[in-house]
Coordinates of C-alpha atoms in Angstrom, one line a residue:
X11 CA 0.0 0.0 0.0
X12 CA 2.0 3.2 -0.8
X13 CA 1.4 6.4 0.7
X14 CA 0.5 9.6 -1.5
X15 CA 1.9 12.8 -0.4
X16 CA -0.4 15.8 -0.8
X17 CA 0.2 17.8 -4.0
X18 CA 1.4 21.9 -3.6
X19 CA 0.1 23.6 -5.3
X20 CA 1.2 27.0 -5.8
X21 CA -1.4 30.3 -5.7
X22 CA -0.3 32.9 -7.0
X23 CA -2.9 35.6 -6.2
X24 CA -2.6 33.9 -2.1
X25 CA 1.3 34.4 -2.4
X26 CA 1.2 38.1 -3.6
X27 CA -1.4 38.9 -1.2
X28 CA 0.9 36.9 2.0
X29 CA 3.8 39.4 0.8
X30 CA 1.5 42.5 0.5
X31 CA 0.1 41.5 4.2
X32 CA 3.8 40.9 5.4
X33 CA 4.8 43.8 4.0
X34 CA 2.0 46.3 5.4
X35 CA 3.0 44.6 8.7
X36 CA 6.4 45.1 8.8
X37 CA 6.7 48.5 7.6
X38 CA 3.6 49.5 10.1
X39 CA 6.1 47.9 12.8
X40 CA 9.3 48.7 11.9
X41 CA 9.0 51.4 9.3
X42 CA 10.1 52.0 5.5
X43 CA 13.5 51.2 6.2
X44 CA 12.6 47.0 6.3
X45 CA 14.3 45.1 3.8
X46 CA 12.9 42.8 0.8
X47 CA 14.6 39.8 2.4
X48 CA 13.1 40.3 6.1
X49 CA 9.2 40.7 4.2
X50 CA 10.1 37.8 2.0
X51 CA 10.9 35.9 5.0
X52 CA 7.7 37.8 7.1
X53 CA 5.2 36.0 4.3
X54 CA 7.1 32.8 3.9
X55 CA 8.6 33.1 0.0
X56 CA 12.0 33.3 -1.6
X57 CA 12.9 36.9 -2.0
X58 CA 13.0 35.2 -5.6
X59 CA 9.8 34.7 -5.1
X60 CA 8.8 38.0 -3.7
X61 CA 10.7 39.3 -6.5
X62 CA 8.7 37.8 -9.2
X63 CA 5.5 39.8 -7.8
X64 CA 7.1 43.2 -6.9
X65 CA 10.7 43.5 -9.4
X66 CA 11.5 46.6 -7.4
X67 CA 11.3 48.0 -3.7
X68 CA 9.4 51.1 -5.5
X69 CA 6.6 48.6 -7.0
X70 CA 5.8 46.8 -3.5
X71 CA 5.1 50.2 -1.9
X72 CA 3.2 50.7 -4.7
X73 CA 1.7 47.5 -4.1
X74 CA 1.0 47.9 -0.6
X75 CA -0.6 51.1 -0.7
X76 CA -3.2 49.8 -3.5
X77 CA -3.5 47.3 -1.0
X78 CA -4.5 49.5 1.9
X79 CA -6.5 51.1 -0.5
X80 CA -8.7 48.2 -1.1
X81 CA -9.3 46.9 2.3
X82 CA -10.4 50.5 3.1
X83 CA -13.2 50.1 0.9
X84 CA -13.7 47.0 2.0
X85 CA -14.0 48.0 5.7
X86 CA -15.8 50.8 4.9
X87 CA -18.3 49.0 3.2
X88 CA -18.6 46.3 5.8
X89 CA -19.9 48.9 8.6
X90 CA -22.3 50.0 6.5
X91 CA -26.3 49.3 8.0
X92 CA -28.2 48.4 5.5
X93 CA -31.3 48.8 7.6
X94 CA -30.6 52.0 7.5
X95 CA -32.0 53.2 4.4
X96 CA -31.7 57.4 4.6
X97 CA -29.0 59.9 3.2
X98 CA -25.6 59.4 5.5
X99 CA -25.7 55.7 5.0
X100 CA -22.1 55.7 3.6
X101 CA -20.7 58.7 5.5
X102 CA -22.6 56.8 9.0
X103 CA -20.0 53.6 8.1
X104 CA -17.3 55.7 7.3
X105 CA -17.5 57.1 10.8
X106 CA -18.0 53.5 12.2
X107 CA -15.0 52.1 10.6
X108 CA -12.8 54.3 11.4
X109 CA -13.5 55.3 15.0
X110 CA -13.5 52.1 16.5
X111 CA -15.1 49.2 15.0
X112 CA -12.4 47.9 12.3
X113 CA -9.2 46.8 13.7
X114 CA -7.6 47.2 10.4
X115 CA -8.1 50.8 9.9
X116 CA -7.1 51.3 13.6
X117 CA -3.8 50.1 12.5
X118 CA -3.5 51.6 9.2
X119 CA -4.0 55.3 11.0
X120 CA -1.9 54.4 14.4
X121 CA 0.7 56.7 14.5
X122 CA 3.3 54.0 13.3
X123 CA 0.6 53.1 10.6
X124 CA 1.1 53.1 6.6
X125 CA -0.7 56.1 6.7
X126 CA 2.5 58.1 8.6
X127 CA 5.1 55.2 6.8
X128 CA 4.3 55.9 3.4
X129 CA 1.8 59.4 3.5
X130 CA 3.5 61.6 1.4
X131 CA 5.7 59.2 -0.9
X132 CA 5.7 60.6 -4.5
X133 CA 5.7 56.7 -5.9
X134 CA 2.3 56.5 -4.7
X135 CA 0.9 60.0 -5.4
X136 CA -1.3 58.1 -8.4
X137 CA -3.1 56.0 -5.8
X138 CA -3.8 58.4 -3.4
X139 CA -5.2 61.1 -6.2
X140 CA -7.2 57.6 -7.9
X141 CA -8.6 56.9 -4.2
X142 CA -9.4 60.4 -3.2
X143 CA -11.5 61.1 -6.5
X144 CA -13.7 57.1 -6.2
X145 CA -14.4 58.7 -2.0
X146 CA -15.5 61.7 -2.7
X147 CA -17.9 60.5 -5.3
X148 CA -18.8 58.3 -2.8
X149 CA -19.7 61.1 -0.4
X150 CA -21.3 63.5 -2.6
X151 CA -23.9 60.5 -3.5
X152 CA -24.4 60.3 0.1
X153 CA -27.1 62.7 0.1
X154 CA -25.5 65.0 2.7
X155 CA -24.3 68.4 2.4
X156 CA -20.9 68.8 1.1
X157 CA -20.3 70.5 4.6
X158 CA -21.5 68.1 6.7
X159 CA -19.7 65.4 5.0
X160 CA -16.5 67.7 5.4
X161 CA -16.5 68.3 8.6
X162 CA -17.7 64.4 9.8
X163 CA -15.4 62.7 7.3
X164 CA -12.1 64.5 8.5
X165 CA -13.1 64.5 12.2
X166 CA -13.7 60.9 12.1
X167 CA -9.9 60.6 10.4
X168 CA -8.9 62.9 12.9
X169 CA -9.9 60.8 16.0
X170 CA -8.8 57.5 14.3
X171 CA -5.4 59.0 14.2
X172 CA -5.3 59.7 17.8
X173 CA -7.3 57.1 18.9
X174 CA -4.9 55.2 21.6
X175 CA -3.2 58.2 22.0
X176 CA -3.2 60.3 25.6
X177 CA -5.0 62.9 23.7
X178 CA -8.1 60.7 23.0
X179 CA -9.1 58.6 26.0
X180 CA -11.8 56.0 24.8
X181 CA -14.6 57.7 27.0
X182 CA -13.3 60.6 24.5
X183 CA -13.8 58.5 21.4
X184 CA -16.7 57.4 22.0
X185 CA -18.3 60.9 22.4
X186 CA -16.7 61.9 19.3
X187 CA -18.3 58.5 17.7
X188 CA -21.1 59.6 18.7
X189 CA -21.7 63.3 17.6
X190 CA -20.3 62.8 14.6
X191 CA -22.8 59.6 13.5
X192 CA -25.7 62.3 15.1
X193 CA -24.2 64.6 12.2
X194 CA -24.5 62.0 9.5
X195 CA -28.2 61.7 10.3
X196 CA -30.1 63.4 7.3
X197 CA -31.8 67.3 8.6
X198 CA -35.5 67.1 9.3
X199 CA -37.3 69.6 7.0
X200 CA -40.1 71.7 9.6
X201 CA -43.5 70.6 7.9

């Protein structure tokens, strides 16, 4: 009777997204400076290997950041209430996302997050401007004032970068939570 060893086989899309997830790790823990070889090793590849999804240092920031770019969405999108069926449905799981209830956005704006790793890098510039246009069509379909949305949307980025900070205790944050999802509510029109 002869044994049969299980077959590897080899996913590419899992692989690239096991270096992408390494590498948003490690330079959210140990900043830009981390080397191919140590996020190659992180996601359990061959820098070979990592090299045959990213050919350059300059195209796995790139990578990463579309990454981050992504799950945002994604995160967004999953603290949306769909029961709640009124203008501010978007900008009410915007707030939720990033003030508390995603532990992936909390580290992406943590002070050692991607956000303050990578924020102003000019290889990424593309991304950010691509991103920034798709949200704030987002917003202005909302069905909220272009105010409102202002003011909520960069408060709620605001307290997610100091959430866990002295300067926001989480009594704090949840006040600010909760004013700010009171401002996403649409204004009642006197009858």
């Amino acid at each position: 009777m002869s044994r049969t060893e299980p077959v590897v086989t080899r996913d590419k899309e899992r692989t690239r997204r096991a270096i992408l997830e390494a590498a948003e790790r490690l330079f959210s823990e140990r900043g830009a400076g981390v080397s191919l070889a140590e996020i190659a090793e992180g996601a359990g590849v061959a820098k070979g290997g990592l090299m045959h999804h990213f050919p350059s240092r300059d195209a796995l920031v790139y990578g990463v950041m579309e990454h981050c770019a992504v799950r945002m969405w994604e995160e967004v999108r999953a603290h949306i209430d769909l029961s709640e069926v009124r203008a501010g449905q978007f900008t009410r799981g915007y707030v939720r996302a990033l003030t508390g209830d995603s532990d992936y956005l909390s580290s992406v704006y943590s002070p050692t997050g991607l956000i303050a790793v990578f924020g102003n890098a000019a290889e990424v510039q593309d991304i950010f401007e691509r991103d920034a246009a798709l949200w704030n069509a987002a917003f202005a379909a909302d069905g909220l004032s272009t105010e409102r949305v202002l003011v909520i949307r960069y408060a709620a980025e605001g307290l997610a970068l100091a959430a866990g900070s002295p300067y926001v205790t989480p009594a704090a944050l949840t006040l600010g939570r909760a004013a700010l999802l009171a401002l996403a509510e649409p204004l009642e029109t006197p009858a």
